Amino acid sequence: MTEKKRILSGMRPTGPLHLGNLHGALLNWIQMQEEYECFYFIADWHALTSDYENTSMISEYTREMIIDWLSAGLSPDKSTMFIQSRIKEHAELFLILSMITPVPWLERNPTYKDQIVQLSNKDLSTFGFLGYPVLQAADIIMYKPSGVPVGMDQVPHVEITREIARRFNYLYGNVFPEPEAILTKTPKILGLDRRKMSKSYNNAIFLSDKPDVISSKVSIMITDPQRARKTDPGDPDVCNVFEFHKIYTDKETINDIIPKCRTAKIGCVECKKIMAKSLSKSLEPIREKREYYEAHPDLVDEIIADGILKARKVAETTMKEVRASVKI
Ligand code: TRP
Ligand code: SF4
C-alpha cells in the first residue's frame, strides 16, 4: 500500500461555524479525509493577532469549533485534530523562521494590506500581526504536508510559506518540502443580506442554529430585489433564497418552484418556508451529533488530547531536525 499524502489546514477560533465555512472549507476537509492523511488545527495564537485586546472568548470558541468539526463529519479515526497553542514547537519554529524572513516579504503581502484596511477599528500595527504569515509558515512546514487546502484569501500566505521553506533549505540544508495550496472552490452561498456570509456582518446561519432560529433568519433574507410585491413575477436566477434551494431542496420541489416564481404563483414567504424546512432537515444530522458531543464532554477532551499527542510527536521530530540543521 502506498503512503497517503499529507495535508494540513487550520482555522482561527473566531466564533461558531456558519454555512459559508461549511461549504467553503469544512465539507472539503471532510472529503479529503478519504484520500489524504489529514492534520487540522485550531489556530488560537493567530486569533490573538487581531483580538489581543479581548481574549475572553478564544478558548471557548476553540472547543466549540472542534465540536462543530466533529458534528459536521471530521472523524478522529481519520484526522488528527489539535490546538496550535498546545504544541509549543510552533512558537520555536516561528522564532527561527522569523530570523530568516525579510520584512519586505511581509509588508507586500496583499492579505496583510487588505486586513489593515478592513479592520481599521483595531490597532494592527503590531509585530505579531506583521509576522502572521511567519507563524502560519511554521504551522504548515512543521508537518511537511504536500498540500494545504485553503480559500483564495490564503494563497499569498502559502506562497510566503514556500518562499520561507526555500530560504531555510538554502541556508541550512534540505529539511522542508514546499507545500502546494489546494484551492477550495468558493461557494455561491451569501449571507442573509446578500453580502459575503460572515459572523461580523450579522448575516450568518450557524451549523448549531435550531430550526426556529433558521426559520426566522430565512424569513428576513433578501430575495429577488426586483420583486417588490407578491403579484410581481420573480427570477430565481438572481435570488439568494433560490441558491439555498439548489443546495438543500430536492429537485422535484425546485422544478415546481421555478415556474411558479416566474409567474407569481408562489410568494416569497411560502418559498422561504420551504427552503427553511429543507435547510433545517439537512442540518439535522449535524445538530444531533452536536448534542451527542455536548452530552459527552469527556469524549471531546479525549479526542483533543489524542490529536495533540499525535501532532506533538511529528513536531518534536521536525524540531530535532531543525535544531541540528541550524546548529543550535
Ligand atoms: N490564516 C488562516 C485563516 O485565517 C488560519 C491558519 C493559520 C492556517 N495557520 C494555518 C491555515 C496553516 C492553513 C494552514 O484562515
Ligand atoms: Fe426567490 Fe422563491 Fe421569492 Fe422566487 S419565490 S424570488 S425563488 S424566494
Short mmCIF file of C-alpha atoms and ligand atoms in Angstrom, two decimals:
data_model
loop_
_atom_site.label_atom_id
_atom_site.label_comp_id
_atom_site.label_asym_id
_atom_site.label_seq_id
_atom_site.Cartn_x
_atom_site.Cartn_y
_atom_site.Cartn_z
CA MET A 1 0.00 0.00 0.00
CA THR A 2 1.33 3.41 -0.86
CA GLU A 3 1.54 6.04 1.85
CA LYS A 4 -1.18 8.62 1.73
CA LYS A 5 -0.07 12.16 1.03
CA ARG A 6 -0.34 14.50 3.98
CA ILE A 7 -2.34 17.72 4.08
CA LEU A 8 -2.75 20.30 6.80
CA SER A 9 -5.06 23.21 7.38
CA GLY A 10 -6.23 25.43 10.20
CA MET A 11 -8.97 27.81 11.25
CA ARG A 12 -8.90 30.71 13.65
CA PRO A 13 -11.36 30.30 16.53
CA THR A 14 -13.36 33.45 15.87
CA GLY A 15 -16.83 32.05 16.59
CA PRO A 16 -19.30 29.34 15.70
CA LEU A 17 -19.06 27.94 12.18
CA HIS A 18 -21.64 29.06 9.63
CA LEU A 19 -22.82 27.74 6.29
CA GLY A 20 -20.16 29.76 4.48
CA ASN A 21 -17.46 27.95 6.46
CA LEU A 22 -19.18 24.61 5.91
CA HIS A 23 -19.33 24.91 2.14
CA GLY A 24 -16.17 26.98 1.80
CA ALA A 25 -13.88 24.72 3.79
CA LEU A 26 -15.22 22.08 6.12
CA LEU A 27 -17.02 19.87 3.59
CA ASN A 28 -13.86 19.84 1.58
CA TRP A 29 -11.80 18.88 4.63
CA ILE A 30 -14.23 16.07 5.37
CA GLN A 31 -13.98 14.75 1.85
CA MET A 32 -10.19 14.91 1.87
CA GLN A 33 -10.09 12.54 4.83
CA GLU A 34 -10.67 9.66 2.44
CA GLU A 35 -7.69 10.42 0.28
CA TYR A 36 -5.10 12.08 2.50
CA GLU A 37 -3.52 11.86 5.88
CA CYS A 38 -5.08 14.95 7.43
CA PHE A 39 -3.92 17.36 10.12
CA TYR A 40 -6.46 20.00 11.10
CA PHE A 41 -5.88 22.50 13.85
CA ILE A 42 -7.30 25.50 15.65
CA ALA A 43 -5.04 28.50 15.18
CA ASP A 44 -5.67 30.12 18.56
CA TRP A 45 -2.40 32.07 18.57
CA HIS A 46 -3.44 33.50 15.23
CA ALA A 47 -6.69 34.66 16.83
CA LEU A 48 -4.54 36.75 19.16
CA THR A 49 -3.01 38.70 16.30
CA SER A 50 -6.21 40.68 15.77
CA ASP A 51 -8.09 40.02 19.03
CA TYR A 52 -5.34 40.57 21.58
CA GLU A 53 -7.42 43.21 23.33
CA ASN A 54 -10.24 40.83 24.11
CA THR A 55 -9.18 37.24 24.60
CA SER A 56 -12.10 36.14 26.74
CA MET A 57 -13.78 34.02 24.08
CA ILE A 58 -10.83 32.33 22.40
CA SER A 59 -10.71 29.14 24.46
CA GLU A 60 -14.47 28.68 24.39
CA TYR A 61 -14.57 29.21 20.62
CA THR A 62 -11.70 26.75 20.25
CA ARG A 63 -13.63 23.95 21.89
CA GLU A 64 -16.88 24.86 20.14
CA MET A 65 -15.12 24.79 16.80
CA ILE A 66 -13.79 21.32 17.38
CA ILE A 67 -17.34 20.23 18.27
CA ASP A 68 -18.53 21.83 15.03
CA TRP A 69 -15.87 19.90 13.11
CA LEU A 70 -16.80 16.61 14.72
CA SER A 71 -20.51 17.23 14.24
CA ALA A 72 -20.09 18.01 10.57
CA GLY A 73 -18.12 14.83 9.96
CA LEU A 74 -14.43 15.16 10.70
CA SER A 75 -13.50 11.85 12.21
CA PRO A 76 -10.88 11.38 14.93
CA ASP A 77 -10.08 8.00 13.36
CA LYS A 78 -9.16 9.60 10.08
CA SER A 79 -7.86 13.05 11.01
CA THR A 80 -5.51 14.45 13.59
CA MET A 81 -7.21 17.44 15.21
CA PHE A 82 -5.25 19.67 17.54
CA ILE A 83 -4.82 23.11 19.06
CA GLN A 84 -1.89 25.25 17.93
CA SER A 85 -1.02 26.72 21.33
CA ARG A 86 -0.69 23.27 22.86
CA ILE A 87 2.26 22.44 20.60
CA LYS A 88 4.95 24.84 21.77
CA GLU A 89 7.21 23.75 18.92
CA HIS A 90 5.17 26.05 16.65
CA ALA A 91 6.48 29.01 18.66
CA GLU A 92 10.06 27.82 18.44
CA LEU A 93 9.92 27.27 14.71
CA PHE A 94 8.18 30.63 14.28
CA LEU A 95 11.07 32.29 16.10
CA ILE A 96 13.69 30.63 13.95
CA LEU A 97 11.81 31.38 10.73
CA SER A 98 11.39 35.00 11.80
CA MET A 99 15.20 35.33 11.77
CA ILE A 100 15.39 34.48 8.09
CA THR A 101 12.23 36.16 6.77
CA PRO A 102 12.84 39.53 5.10
CA VAL A 103 10.37 42.16 6.35
CA PRO A 104 9.51 43.35 2.81
CA TRP A 105 8.05 39.90 2.03
CA LEU A 106 5.57 40.52 4.84
CA GLU A 107 4.87 44.16 4.04
CA ARG A 108 3.93 43.43 0.47
CA ASN A 109 1.58 40.57 1.37
CA PRO A 110 -1.83 41.52 -0.14
CA THR A 111 -3.79 39.84 2.65
CA TYR A 112 -1.87 41.92 5.19
CA LYS A 113 -2.56 45.18 3.39
CA ASP A 114 -6.19 44.23 2.93
CA GLN A 115 -6.75 43.35 6.59
CA ILE A 116 -5.16 46.56 7.86
CA VAL A 117 -7.76 48.48 5.83
CA GLN A 118 -10.71 46.20 6.64
CA LEU A 119 -10.04 46.02 10.37
CA SER A 120 -9.30 49.71 10.72
CA ASN A 121 -11.12 49.74 14.07
CA LYS A 122 -8.26 47.73 15.54
CA ASP A 123 -4.66 48.73 16.04
CA LEU A 124 -2.86 46.16 13.94
CA SER A 125 0.46 47.94 13.77
CA THR A 126 1.98 45.16 15.86
CA PHE A 127 4.99 42.97 15.28
CA GLY A 128 2.79 39.90 15.72
CA PHE A 129 0.31 40.92 13.06
CA LEU A 130 3.03 41.65 10.54
CA GLY A 131 4.51 38.27 11.39
CA TYR A 132 1.21 36.42 10.95
CA PRO A 133 2.39 34.59 7.82
CA VAL A 134 5.63 33.54 9.52
CA LEU A 135 3.66 31.80 12.25
CA GLN A 136 1.46 30.29 9.57
CA ALA A 137 4.55 29.08 7.72
CA ALA A 138 5.75 27.42 10.93
CA ASP A 139 2.32 25.78 11.40
CA ILE A 140 2.49 24.38 7.93
CA ILE A 141 6.04 23.22 7.31
CA MET A 142 6.30 21.67 10.80
CA TYR A 143 4.20 18.78 9.43
CA LYS A 144 5.81 18.67 5.97
CA PRO A 145 2.47 18.40 4.17
CA SER A 146 2.31 18.15 0.41
CA GLY A 147 -0.76 20.38 0.29
CA VAL A 148 -2.68 22.99 2.22
CA PRO A 149 -6.42 23.23 1.44
CA VAL A 150 -7.35 26.91 1.70
CA GLY A 151 -9.54 29.59 0.17
CA MET A 152 -8.28 32.25 -2.25
CA ASP A 153 -7.53 34.74 0.53
CA GLN A 154 -4.91 32.40 2.00
CA VAL A 155 -2.96 31.75 -1.19
CA PRO A 156 -0.47 34.59 -0.54
CA HIS A 157 0.27 33.03 2.85
CA VAL A 158 1.01 29.66 1.33
CA GLU A 159 3.20 31.42 -1.23
CA ILE A 160 5.22 33.10 1.56
CA THR A 161 5.41 29.71 3.28
CA ARG A 162 7.02 28.25 0.18
CA GLU A 163 9.49 31.11 0.00
CA ILE A 164 10.41 30.74 3.66
CA ALA A 165 10.83 26.97 3.30
CA ARG A 166 13.07 27.51 0.28
CA ARG A 167 15.17 30.04 2.15
CA PHE A 168 15.53 27.73 5.14
CA ASN A 169 16.62 24.88 2.91
CA TYR A 170 19.11 27.11 1.12
CA LEU A 171 20.65 28.35 4.38
CA TYR A 172 20.64 25.21 6.49
CA GLY A 173 20.11 22.20 4.26
CA ASN A 174 17.15 20.46 2.79
CA VAL A 175 14.62 19.96 5.58
CA PHE A 176 11.29 21.19 4.27
CA PRO A 177 9.29 20.22 1.17
CA GLU A 178 7.44 23.17 -0.39
CA PRO A 179 3.70 22.71 0.13
CA GLU A 180 1.14 23.50 -2.55
CA ALA A 181 -2.03 25.45 -1.93
CA ILE A 182 -5.03 23.27 -2.73
CA LEU A 183 -7.70 25.77 -3.68
CA THR A 184 -11.13 25.26 -2.25
CA LYS A 185 -13.87 26.36 -4.59
CA THR A 186 -15.66 29.29 -3.02
CA PRO A 187 -19.36 28.57 -2.81
CA LYS A 188 -22.14 30.82 -4.01
CA ILE A 189 -23.53 30.93 -0.50
CA LEU A 190 -24.14 34.50 0.56
CA GLY A 191 -25.38 35.90 3.82
CA LEU A 192 -28.99 36.85 4.62
CA ASP A 193 -28.34 40.32 3.18
CA ARG A 194 -26.52 39.01 0.06
CA ARG A 195 -23.15 40.17 1.30
CA LYS A 196 -20.47 37.54 1.97
CA MET A 197 -21.60 35.39 4.88
CA SER A 198 -19.66 36.46 7.93
CA LYS A 199 -20.18 36.45 11.64
CA SER A 200 -19.14 40.08 11.87
CA TYR A 201 -21.78 41.14 9.31
CA ASN A 202 -24.52 39.55 11.40
CA ASN A 203 -25.87 37.77 8.35
CA ALA A 204 -24.87 34.18 9.02
CA ILE A 205 -26.70 30.93 9.59
CA PHE A 206 -24.73 28.78 12.01
CA LEU A 207 -24.40 25.00 11.94
CA SER A 208 -25.68 24.98 15.50
CA ASP A 209 -28.79 27.08 14.76
CA LYS A 210 -32.02 25.35 15.78
CA PRO A 211 -34.94 25.08 13.29
CA ASP A 212 -36.84 28.03 14.79
CA VAL A 213 -33.74 30.23 14.53
CA ILE A 214 -33.22 29.09 10.94
CA SER A 215 -36.87 29.92 10.11
CA SER A 216 -36.66 33.41 11.48
CA LYS A 217 -33.30 34.09 9.81
CA VAL A 218 -34.56 32.82 6.45
CA SER A 219 -37.71 34.93 6.78
CA ILE A 220 -35.64 38.12 6.62
CA MET A 221 -33.49 37.03 3.67
CA ILE A 222 -33.36 39.31 0.67
CA THR A 223 -34.91 37.60 -2.38
CA ASP A 224 -35.11 38.83 -5.97
CA PRO A 225 -34.59 42.57 -5.33
CA GLN A 226 -36.88 43.44 -8.27
CA ARG A 227 -39.78 41.56 -6.77
CA ALA A 228 -41.49 44.11 -4.52
CA ARG A 229 -44.97 42.56 -4.32
CA LYS A 230 -46.28 39.05 -4.32
CA THR A 231 -48.07 39.77 -7.60
CA ASP A 232 -44.78 40.69 -9.34
CA PRO A 233 -43.12 37.81 -11.17
CA GLY A 234 -39.76 36.79 -9.70
CA ASP A 235 -36.49 35.48 -11.09
CA PRO A 236 -34.90 32.56 -9.25
CA ASP A 237 -31.63 33.17 -11.06
CA VAL A 238 -31.00 36.37 -9.14
CA CYS A 239 -32.49 35.19 -5.87
CA ASN A 240 -30.28 34.22 -2.96
CA VAL A 241 -33.01 32.08 -1.42
CA PHE A 242 -33.02 30.06 -4.59
CA GLU A 243 -29.25 29.49 -4.30
CA PHE A 244 -30.00 27.83 -0.98
CA HIS A 245 -32.79 25.78 -2.56
CA LYS A 246 -30.29 24.48 -5.11
CA ILE A 247 -28.17 23.09 -2.30
CA TYR A 248 -30.76 21.90 0.19
CA THR A 249 -34.08 21.25 -1.56
CA ASP A 250 -34.98 18.21 -3.66
CA LYS A 251 -35.10 18.51 -7.45
CA GLU A 252 -38.81 17.93 -7.76
CA THR A 253 -39.72 20.76 -5.42
CA ILE A 254 -37.21 23.05 -7.12
CA ASN A 255 -38.71 22.31 -10.53
CA ASP A 256 -42.09 23.16 -9.12
CA ILE A 257 -40.92 26.47 -7.65
CA ILE A 258 -39.16 27.87 -10.74
CA PRO A 259 -42.22 28.36 -12.98
CA LYS A 260 -44.38 29.38 -10.06
CA CYS A 261 -41.91 32.08 -9.08
CA ARG A 262 -41.66 33.37 -12.65
CA THR A 263 -45.44 33.65 -12.92
CA ALA A 264 -46.02 34.98 -9.40
CA LYS A 265 -47.93 31.87 -8.39
CA ILE A 266 -45.82 31.41 -5.31
CA GLY A 267 -44.92 34.14 -2.86
CA CYS A 268 -41.52 34.56 -1.31
CA VAL A 269 -42.87 33.95 2.18
CA GLU A 270 -44.05 30.49 1.24
CA CYS A 271 -40.96 29.77 -0.82
CA LYS A 272 -38.76 30.69 2.12
CA LYS A 273 -40.72 28.42 4.42
CA ILE A 274 -39.99 25.51 2.10
CA MET A 275 -36.31 26.42 1.99
CA ALA A 276 -36.01 26.83 5.76
CA LYS A 277 -37.52 23.40 6.18
CA SER A 278 -35.13 21.68 3.80
CA LEU A 279 -32.16 23.53 5.28
CA SER A 280 -33.17 22.53 8.80
CA LYS A 281 -33.54 18.96 7.66
CA SER A 282 -30.09 18.93 6.05
CA LEU A 283 -28.52 20.28 9.22
CA GLU A 284 -30.36 17.86 11.45
CA PRO A 285 -27.65 15.15 11.48
CA ILE A 286 -25.06 17.80 12.35
CA ARG A 287 -27.28 19.13 15.13
CA GLU A 288 -27.83 15.64 16.50
CA LYS A 289 -24.14 14.88 16.57
CA ARG A 290 -23.51 18.19 18.31
CA GLU A 291 -25.99 17.22 21.02
CA TYR A 292 -24.19 13.93 21.42
CA TYR A 293 -20.79 15.55 21.87
CA GLU A 294 -22.22 18.18 24.19
CA ALA A 295 -23.57 15.38 26.34
CA HIS A 296 -20.16 13.65 26.29
CA PRO A 297 -17.58 16.32 27.14
CA ASP A 298 -15.04 13.71 28.24
CA LEU A 299 -15.07 12.21 24.80
CA VAL A 300 -14.31 15.62 23.27
CA ASP A 301 -11.44 16.10 25.74
CA GLU A 302 -10.08 12.71 24.80
CA ILE A 303 -10.22 13.42 21.07
CA ILE A 304 -8.39 16.72 21.56
CA ALA A 305 -5.77 15.18 23.86
CA ASP A 306 -5.19 12.37 21.40
CA GLY A 307 -4.78 14.77 18.47
CA ILE A 308 -2.35 16.90 20.42
CA LEU A 309 -0.28 13.85 21.25
CA LYS A 310 -0.05 12.78 17.62
CA ALA A 311 0.73 16.27 16.37
CA ARG A 312 3.35 16.81 19.05
CA LYS A 313 5.17 13.67 18.03
CA VAL A 314 5.57 14.95 14.48
CA ALA A 315 6.51 18.43 15.70
CA GLU A 316 9.18 17.07 18.06
CA THR A 317 10.76 15.08 15.25
CA THR A 318 10.80 18.06 12.93
CA MET A 319 12.29 20.33 15.57
CA LYS A 320 15.13 17.91 16.26
CA GLU A 321 15.96 18.10 12.59
CA VAL A 322 15.65 21.88 12.60
CA ARG A 323 17.91 22.35 15.61
CA ALA A 324 20.51 20.05 14.11
CA SER A 325 20.40 21.90 10.78
CA VAL A 326 20.58 25.36 12.34
CA LYS A 327 23.23 24.02 14.75
CA ILE A 328 21.56 25.45 17.83
N1 TRP B 1 -4.67 32.09 8.34
C1 TRP B 1 -5.67 31.07 8.34
C2 TRP B 1 -7.07 31.74 8.28
O1 TRP B 1 -7.22 32.84 8.72
C3 TRP B 1 -5.60 30.18 9.53
C4 TRP B 1 -4.32 29.42 9.57
C5 TRP B 1 -3.32 29.57 10.48
C6 TRP B 1 -3.91 28.40 8.67
N2 TRP B 1 -2.31 28.71 10.23
C7 TRP B 1 -2.64 27.96 9.12
C8 TRP B 1 -4.49 27.82 7.54
C9 TRP B 1 -1.95 26.95 8.45
C10 TRP B 1 -3.79 26.81 6.87
C11 TRP B 1 -2.53 26.39 7.33
O2 TRP B 1 -7.99 31.12 7.82
FE1 SF4 B 2 -36.78 33.77 -4.64
FE2 SF4 B 2 -38.58 31.94 -4.08
FE3 SF4 B 2 -39.22 34.54 -3.99
FE4 SF4 B 2 -38.79 33.34 -6.31
S1 SF4 B 2 -40.43 32.89 -4.88
S2 SF4 B 2 -37.97 35.34 -5.69
S3 SF4 B 2 -37.16 31.89 -5.77
S4 SF4 B 2 -37.79 33.48 -2.70
#
